[in-house]
Amino acid sequence: MADTKRFEGYGVLVTGAARGIGAAVARRLAEEGARVLVTDVDPPEAEKTAAALRELGLTAEALACDVADRASVEAAVAHAVDAFGSLEVLVNSAGRCTPDTPLFEDGPDDVWDLDLDITLSGTYRCCRAALPHLAATGRGAIVNIGSVNALQDFGNHAYSAAKAGLGSLTRTMAAHVAARGVRVNLVVPGTVRTSAWEGRDDELEAMRSLYPLGRVGEPDDIAAAVAFLASRDASWITGTALTVDGGVTAVNTGFLRATRQNRDV
């Protein structure tokens, strides 16, 4: 459990918070004193996450929220404000990633559209609904969850394009809302051990050698970065992308391994 209480008195809304990164973010901010609304398209799992936080003596509620639906998003924001009295932090963790077809040209329009709608447009909808309330507090912060897929080819065309779009949206929105006292930043995770990798432990183990720090990420690694950017410790930081990826985008480990092997011959 976090030792600090940087979010005492804060109202927080986290999307995609039933499990994985979103759940870890909800827990970390609640541990630091926030009142957290856990939202997700899976209401029973969202309630499980919120209930687990309440069992720890933390303040959390759960609510169904489909970020593809404007009315659902606006209802979630209104619920957070009504329940907590204010909304200081929005964390956009909801996203959708569909495996690519073997041939690029076989990718269906509906899959492309839905991945972008959930991952990119969903973030837009949440920010649009939350901004008046965030601005009213004088300490509002938005943290978007991006991906290293926006920086290099790790597959998943639609998801990658959506995450790249989040980088641009973060920068432009940060400039647009700065005068209203709201900061907007992006966390860029590498491979993180979540339910998306369930049953694929061999793949995760194989990836370890690609990461200079020798392991894949855990949801708590991302939650710690989110907590920093959402807090007043980052009060002079906006429009930035914080890469939390164990060094995978800093070093071409495959290239280095190949060149070192050649030198050893």
mmCIF file of C-alpha atoms in Angstrom:
data_model
loop_
_atom_site.group_PDB
_atom_site.id
_atom_site.type_symbol
_atom_site.label_atom_id
_atom_site.label_comp_id
_atom_site.label_asym_id
_atom_site.label_seq_id
_atom_site.Cartn_x
_atom_site.Cartn_y
_atom_site.Cartn_z
ATOM 1 C CA MET A 1 0.000 0.000 0.000
ATOM 2 C CA ALA A 2 1.228 3.493 -0.866
ATOM 3 C CA ASP A 3 2.532 5.481 2.101
ATOM 4 C CA THR A 4 1.604 8.947 0.800
ATOM 5 C CA LYS A 5 -1.817 10.583 0.602
ATOM 6 C CA ARG A 6 -1.389 12.807 -2.432
ATOM 7 C CA PHE A 7 -5.044 12.407 -3.426
ATOM 8 C CA GLU A 8 -6.768 13.041 -0.100
ATOM 9 C CA GLY A 9 -10.131 14.625 -0.893
ATOM 10 C CA TYR A 10 -9.873 13.977 -4.640
ATOM 11 C CA GLY A 11 -12.644 12.535 -6.760
ATOM 12 C CA VAL A 12 -11.279 10.174 -9.418
ATOM 13 C CA LEU A 13 -12.838 8.362 -12.365
ATOM 14 C CA VAL A 14 -10.983 5.473 -14.001
ATOM 15 C CA THR A 15 -12.255 3.822 -17.175
ATOM 16 C CA GLY A 16 -11.520 0.199 -18.028
ATOM 17 C CA ALA A 17 -10.910 -0.341 -14.330
ATOM 18 C CA ALA A 18 -12.395 -3.786 -13.747
ATOM 19 C CA ARG A 19 -9.044 -5.494 -14.172
ATOM 20 C CA GLY A 20 -5.442 -5.075 -15.295
ATOM 21 C CA ILE A 21 -3.905 -1.620 -15.522
ATOM 22 C CA GLY A 22 -7.159 0.182 -14.780
ATOM 23 C CA ALA A 23 -7.757 -1.821 -11.608
ATOM 24 C CA ALA A 24 -4.181 -1.222 -10.437
ATOM 25 C CA VAL A 25 -4.586 2.505 -11.050
ATOM 26 C CA ALA A 26 -7.845 2.585 -9.105
ATOM 27 C CA ARG A 27 -6.194 0.787 -6.192
ATOM 28 C CA ARG A 28 -3.088 3.005 -6.176
ATOM 29 C CA LEU A 29 -5.053 6.259 -6.212
ATOM 30 C CA ALA A 30 -7.468 4.981 -3.572
ATOM 31 C CA GLU A 31 -4.535 3.949 -1.373
ATOM 32 C CA GLU A 32 -3.300 7.515 -1.653
ATOM 33 C CA GLY A 33 -6.597 8.888 -0.374
ATOM 34 C CA ALA A 34 -8.754 9.300 -3.489
ATOM 35 C CA ARG A 35 -12.423 8.497 -3.732
ATOM 36 C CA VAL A 36 -12.513 6.359 -6.873
ATOM 37 C CA LEU A 37 -15.257 5.492 -9.321
ATOM 38 C CA VAL A 38 -14.357 2.184 -10.964
ATOM 39 C CA THR A 39 -16.013 2.115 -14.392
ATOM 40 C CA ASP A 40 -16.080 -0.623 -17.002
ATOM 41 C CA VAL A 41 -18.317 -2.321 -19.582
ATOM 42 C CA ASP A 42 -18.230 -5.373 -17.278
ATOM 43 C CA PRO A 43 -20.292 -4.241 -14.252
ATOM 44 C CA PRO A 44 -19.865 -7.395 -12.123
ATOM 45 C CA GLU A 45 -16.078 -7.290 -12.451
ATOM 46 C CA ALA A 46 -16.048 -3.543 -11.787
ATOM 47 C CA GLU A 47 -18.019 -4.144 -8.609
ATOM 48 C CA LYS A 48 -15.574 -6.877 -7.550
ATOM 49 C CA THR A 49 -12.697 -4.428 -7.954
ATOM 50 C CA ALA A 50 -14.496 -1.697 -6.016
ATOM 51 C CA ALA A 51 -15.548 -4.149 -3.295
ATOM 52 C CA ALA A 52 -11.956 -5.321 -2.878
ATOM 53 C CA LEU A 53 -10.914 -1.710 -2.332
ATOM 54 C CA ARG A 54 -13.659 -1.149 0.213
ATOM 55 C CA GLU A 55 -12.519 -4.251 2.087
ATOM 56 C CA LEU A 56 -9.167 -2.464 2.490
ATOM 57 C CA GLY A 57 -10.942 0.488 4.052
ATOM 58 C CA LEU A 58 -10.677 2.571 0.886
ATOM 59 C CA THR A 59 -13.384 4.628 -0.819
ATOM 60 C CA ALA A 60 -14.588 3.186 -4.107
ATOM 61 C CA GLU A 61 -17.767 2.763 -6.088
ATOM 62 C CA ALA A 62 -18.441 0.874 -9.304
ATOM 63 C CA LEU A 63 -20.512 1.876 -12.306
ATOM 64 C CA ALA A 64 -21.122 0.452 -15.756
ATOM 65 C CA CYS A 65 -19.704 2.719 -18.433
ATOM 66 C CA ASP A 66 -19.365 2.150 -22.156
ATOM 67 C CA VAL A 67 -16.914 4.712 -23.491
ATOM 68 C CA ALA A 68 -18.361 4.172 -26.984
ATOM 69 C CA ASP A 69 -21.633 5.718 -25.802
ATOM 70 C CA ARG A 70 -21.766 9.441 -25.044
ATOM 71 C CA ALA A 71 -24.752 9.159 -22.705
ATOM 72 C CA SER A 72 -23.048 6.405 -20.720
ATOM 73 C CA VAL A 73 -19.889 8.491 -20.362
ATOM 74 C CA GLU A 74 -21.780 11.592 -19.291
ATOM 75 C CA ALA A 75 -23.733 9.554 -16.743
ATOM 76 C CA ALA A 76 -20.500 8.179 -15.269
ATOM 77 C CA VAL A 77 -18.994 11.639 -14.926
ATOM 78 C CA ALA A 78 -22.175 12.969 -13.327
ATOM 79 C CA HIS A 79 -22.223 10.014 -10.918
ATOM 80 C CA ALA A 80 -18.631 10.674 -9.837
ATOM 81 C CA VAL A 81 -19.332 14.359 -9.199
ATOM 82 C CA ASP A 82 -22.540 13.589 -7.301
ATOM 83 C CA ALA A 83 -20.934 10.836 -5.218
ATOM 84 C CA PHE A 84 -17.674 12.597 -4.388
ATOM 85 C CA GLY A 85 -18.579 16.280 -4.619
ATOM 86 C CA SER A 86 -15.883 16.982 -7.205
ATOM 87 C CA LEU A 87 -13.840 15.380 -9.946
ATOM 88 C CA GLU A 88 -10.112 16.087 -9.899
ATOM 89 C CA VAL A 89 -8.645 13.213 -11.914
ATOM 90 C CA LEU A 90 -9.707 11.271 -14.999
ATOM 91 C CA VAL A 91 -7.699 8.226 -16.051
ATOM 92 C CA ASN A 92 -8.538 6.854 -19.493
ATOM 93 C CA SER A 93 -7.553 3.191 -19.421
ATOM 94 C CA ALA A 94 -10.360 1.667 -21.504
ATOM 95 C CA GLY A 95 -9.221 0.272 -24.829
ATOM 96 C CA ARG A 96 -9.811 -2.471 -27.359
ATOM 97 C CA CYS A 97 -7.235 -4.510 -29.265
ATOM 98 C CA THR A 98 -8.200 -6.997 -31.957
ATOM 99 C CA PRO A 99 -5.614 -9.386 -33.446
ATOM 100 C CA ASP A 100 -4.600 -8.590 -37.012
ATOM 101 C CA THR A 101 -5.701 -10.646 -39.984
ATOM 102 C CA PRO A 102 -2.814 -12.501 -41.697
ATOM 103 C CA LEU A 103 -3.098 -10.195 -44.706
ATOM 104 C CA PHE A 104 -3.439 -6.472 -44.081
ATOM 105 C CA GLU A 105 -5.990 -6.055 -46.865
ATOM 106 C CA ASP A 106 -8.308 -8.614 -45.244
ATOM 107 C CA GLY A 107 -8.868 -6.470 -42.184
ATOM 108 C CA PRO A 108 -12.611 -5.699 -41.842
ATOM 109 C CA ASP A 109 -13.867 -2.141 -41.490
ATOM 110 C CA ASP A 110 -15.965 -2.882 -38.421
ATOM 111 C CA VAL A 111 -12.970 -4.164 -36.454
ATOM 112 C CA TRP A 112 -10.872 -1.138 -37.405
ATOM 113 C CA ASP A 113 -13.710 1.238 -36.526
ATOM 114 C CA LEU A 114 -14.450 -0.378 -33.163
ATOM 115 C CA ASP A 115 -10.818 -0.481 -32.008
ATOM 116 C CA LEU A 116 -10.434 3.214 -32.812
ATOM 117 C CA ASP A 117 -13.826 4.097 -31.375
ATOM 118 C CA ILE A 118 -13.140 2.496 -27.990
ATOM 119 C CA THR A 119 -9.468 3.377 -27.649
ATOM 120 C CA LEU A 120 -9.269 6.852 -29.170
ATOM 121 C CA SER A 121 -12.761 8.282 -29.511
ATOM 122 C CA GLY A 122 -13.737 6.826 -26.132
ATOM 123 C CA THR A 123 -10.970 8.840 -24.514
ATOM 124 C CA TYR A 124 -12.177 11.931 -26.356
ATOM 125 C CA ARG A 125 -15.726 11.418 -25.074
ATOM 126 C CA CYS A 126 -14.546 10.998 -21.485
ATOM 127 C CA CYS A 127 -12.339 14.074 -21.606
ATOM 128 C CA ARG A 128 -15.101 16.170 -23.144
ATOM 129 C CA ALA A 129 -17.556 15.175 -20.415
ATOM 130 C CA ALA A 130 -15.099 15.560 -17.531
ATOM 131 C CA LEU A 131 -13.304 18.781 -18.466
ATOM 132 C CA PRO A 132 -15.772 21.318 -16.997
ATOM 133 C CA HIS A 133 -15.622 19.520 -13.660
ATOM 134 C CA LEU A 134 -11.852 19.083 -13.715
ATOM 135 C CA ALA A 135 -11.402 22.774 -14.501
ATOM 136 C CA ALA A 136 -13.719 23.774 -11.658
ATOM 137 C CA THR A 137 -11.401 22.212 -9.065
ATOM 138 C CA GLY A 138 -8.294 24.186 -10.020
ATOM 139 C CA ARG A 139 -6.211 21.009 -9.806
ATOM 140 C CA GLY A 140 -7.648 18.841 -12.549
ATOM 141 C CA ALA A 141 -5.557 16.208 -14.274
ATOM 142 C CA ILE A 142 -6.130 13.753 -17.093
ATOM 143 C CA VAL A 143 -3.852 10.764 -17.607
ATOM 144 C CA ASN A 144 -4.316 8.749 -20.794
ATOM 145 C CA ILE A 145 -2.946 5.233 -21.162
ATOM 146 C CA GLY A 146 -1.056 4.842 -24.427
ATOM 147 C CA SER A 147 1.195 2.042 -25.657
ATOM 148 C CA VAL A 148 4.613 1.413 -27.144
ATOM 149 C CA ASN A 149 2.596 0.202 -30.139
ATOM 150 C CA ALA A 150 2.359 3.871 -31.044
ATOM 151 C CA LEU A 151 6.149 4.094 -31.271
ATOM 152 C CA GLN A 152 7.240 0.865 -32.979
ATOM 153 C CA ASP A 153 5.701 -2.068 -34.801
ATOM 154 C CA PHE A 154 4.424 -4.530 -32.230
ATOM 155 C CA GLY A 155 1.478 -5.594 -34.398
ATOM 156 C CA ASN A 156 -2.231 -4.743 -34.106
ATOM 157 C CA HIS A 157 -2.721 -2.051 -36.734
ATOM 158 C CA ALA A 158 -5.957 -0.485 -35.500
ATOM 159 C CA TYR A 159 -4.943 -0.508 -31.837
ATOM 160 C CA SER A 160 -1.538 0.943 -32.697
ATOM 161 C CA ALA A 161 -3.067 3.717 -34.781
ATOM 162 C CA ALA A 162 -5.498 4.527 -31.976
ATOM 163 C CA LYS A 163 -2.710 4.694 -29.390
ATOM 164 C CA ALA A 164 -0.670 6.936 -31.698
ATOM 165 C CA GLY A 165 -3.724 9.165 -31.946
ATOM 166 C CA LEU A 166 -3.829 9.373 -28.153
ATOM 167 C CA GLY A 167 -0.348 10.896 -28.218
ATOM 168 C CA SER A 168 -1.520 13.668 -30.512
ATOM 169 C CA LEU A 169 -4.759 14.189 -28.589
ATOM 170 C CA THR A 170 -2.827 14.445 -25.334
ATOM 171 C CA ARG A 171 -0.553 17.162 -26.705
ATOM 172 C CA THR A 172 -3.228 19.250 -28.385
ATOM 173 C CA MET A 173 -5.659 18.992 -25.484
ATOM 174 C CA ALA A 174 -2.928 19.868 -22.984
ATOM 175 C CA ALA A 175 -2.288 23.129 -24.809
ATOM 176 C CA HIS A 176 -5.980 23.850 -25.179
ATOM 177 C CA VAL A 177 -6.949 23.405 -21.518
ATOM 178 C CA ALA A 178 -3.806 24.613 -19.742
ATOM 179 C CA ALA A 179 -5.260 28.062 -19.113
ATOM 180 C CA ARG A 180 -8.142 26.382 -17.260
ATOM 181 C CA GLY A 181 -5.732 24.730 -14.836
ATOM 182 C CA VAL A 182 -6.074 21.197 -16.211
ATOM 183 C CA ARG A 183 -3.031 19.090 -17.049
ATOM 184 C CA VAL A 184 -3.114 16.287 -19.633
ATOM 185 C CA ASN A 185 -0.426 13.619 -19.886
ATOM 186 C CA LEU A 186 0.143 10.172 -21.344
ATOM 187 C CA VAL A 187 1.682 7.021 -19.902
ATOM 188 C CA VAL A 188 3.168 4.705 -22.537
ATOM 189 C CA PRO A 189 3.425 1.117 -21.263
ATOM 190 C CA GLY A 190 5.379 -1.731 -22.778
ATOM 191 C CA THR A 191 4.246 -5.326 -22.334
ATOM 192 C CA VAL A 192 2.317 -5.600 -19.066
ATOM 193 C CA ARG A 193 1.215 -8.852 -17.445
ATOM 194 C CA THR A 194 -2.592 -8.545 -17.559
ATOM 195 C CA SER A 195 -5.486 -10.876 -18.312
ATOM 196 C CA ALA A 196 -4.890 -10.245 -22.020
ATOM 197 C CA TRP A 197 -1.849 -12.536 -21.639
ATOM 198 C CA GLU A 198 -3.660 -15.242 -19.690
ATOM 199 C CA GLY A 199 -2.454 -18.681 -20.727
ATOM 200 C CA ARG A 200 0.508 -17.200 -22.585
ATOM 201 C CA ASP A 201 3.163 -17.409 -19.880
ATOM 202 C CA ASP A 202 5.647 -18.944 -22.314
ATOM 203 C CA GLU A 203 5.384 -15.868 -24.538
ATOM 204 C CA LEU A 204 5.880 -13.531 -21.609
ATOM 205 C CA GLU A 205 8.909 -15.524 -20.485
ATOM 206 C CA ALA A 206 10.374 -15.353 -23.985
ATOM 207 C CA MET A 207 9.913 -11.573 -23.998
ATOM 208 C CA ARG A 208 12.035 -11.072 -20.890
ATOM 209 C CA SER A 209 15.248 -11.125 -22.911
ATOM 210 C CA LEU A 210 13.954 -8.299 -25.108
ATOM 211 C CA TYR A 211 13.587 -5.977 -22.125
ATOM 212 C CA PRO A 212 16.820 -4.396 -20.863
ATOM 213 C CA LEU A 213 15.496 -4.476 -17.305
ATOM 214 C CA GLY A 214 14.958 -8.223 -17.637
ATOM 215 C CA ARG A 215 11.213 -8.519 -17.157
ATOM 216 C CA VAL A 216 7.854 -7.512 -18.556
ATOM 217 C CA GLY A 217 5.824 -4.927 -16.710
ATOM 218 C CA GLU A 218 3.250 -5.369 -13.981
ATOM 219 C CA PRO A 219 0.066 -3.286 -13.647
ATOM 220 C CA ASP A 220 1.493 -1.653 -10.520
ATOM 221 C CA ASP A 221 4.416 -0.296 -12.572
ATOM 222 C CA ILE A 222 1.957 1.645 -14.704
ATOM 223 C CA ALA A 223 -0.183 2.675 -11.752
ATOM 224 C CA ALA A 224 2.832 4.279 -10.088
ATOM 225 C CA ALA A 225 3.519 6.379 -13.178
ATOM 226 C CA VAL A 226 -0.126 7.406 -13.421
ATOM 227 C CA ALA A 227 -0.165 8.413 -9.769
ATOM 228 C CA PHE A 228 2.853 10.651 -10.284
ATOM 229 C CA LEU A 229 1.435 12.415 -13.339
ATOM 230 C CA ALA A 230 -1.975 12.862 -11.723
ATOM 231 C CA SER A 231 -0.512 14.306 -8.523
ATOM 232 C CA ARG A 232 0.665 17.799 -7.661
ATOM 233 C CA ASP A 233 4.214 16.418 -7.756
ATOM 234 C CA ALA A 234 3.793 16.828 -11.522
ATOM 235 C CA SER A 235 2.188 20.266 -11.306
ATOM 236 C CA TRP A 236 4.503 21.702 -14.005
ATOM 237 C CA ILE A 237 4.152 18.768 -16.371
ATOM 238 C CA THR A 238 1.584 18.712 -19.139
ATOM 239 C CA GLY A 239 1.419 17.462 -22.701
ATOM 240 C CA THR A 240 4.129 14.887 -22.104
ATOM 241 C CA ALA A 241 4.420 11.149 -22.692
ATOM 242 C CA LEU A 242 6.088 9.091 -19.965
ATOM 243 C CA THR A 243 7.351 5.817 -21.411
ATOM 244 C CA VAL A 244 7.218 2.985 -18.870
ATOM 245 C CA ASP A 245 8.542 0.049 -20.843
ATOM 246 C CA GLY A 246 11.564 -1.510 -19.169
ATOM 247 C CA GLY A 247 13.758 0.081 -21.834
ATOM 248 C CA VAL A 248 12.379 -1.887 -24.786
ATOM 249 C CA THR A 249 12.023 1.166 -27.030
ATOM 250 C CA ALA A 250 15.391 2.567 -25.997
ATOM 251 C CA VAL A 251 17.462 -0.423 -27.071
ATOM 252 C CA ASN A 252 17.275 -2.724 -30.092
ATOM 253 C CA THR A 253 18.180 -5.851 -28.174
ATOM 254 C CA GLY A 254 17.964 -8.098 -31.216
ATOM 255 C CA PHE A 255 20.418 -5.922 -33.124
ATOM 256 C CA LEU A 256 22.821 -5.746 -30.186
ATOM 257 C CA ARG A 257 22.648 -9.485 -29.668
ATOM 258 C CA ALA A 258 23.418 -10.109 -33.345
ATOM 259 C CA THR A 259 26.376 -7.729 -33.434
ATOM 260 C CA ARG A 260 27.838 -9.069 -30.215
ATOM 261 C CA GLN A 261 27.582 -12.610 -31.506
ATOM 262 C CA ASN A 262 29.465 -11.579 -34.639
ATOM 263 C CA ARG A 263 32.221 -10.001 -32.537
ATOM 264 C CA ASP A 264 32.496 -13.184 -30.491
ATOM 265 C CA VAL A 265 33.147 -15.325 -33.582
#
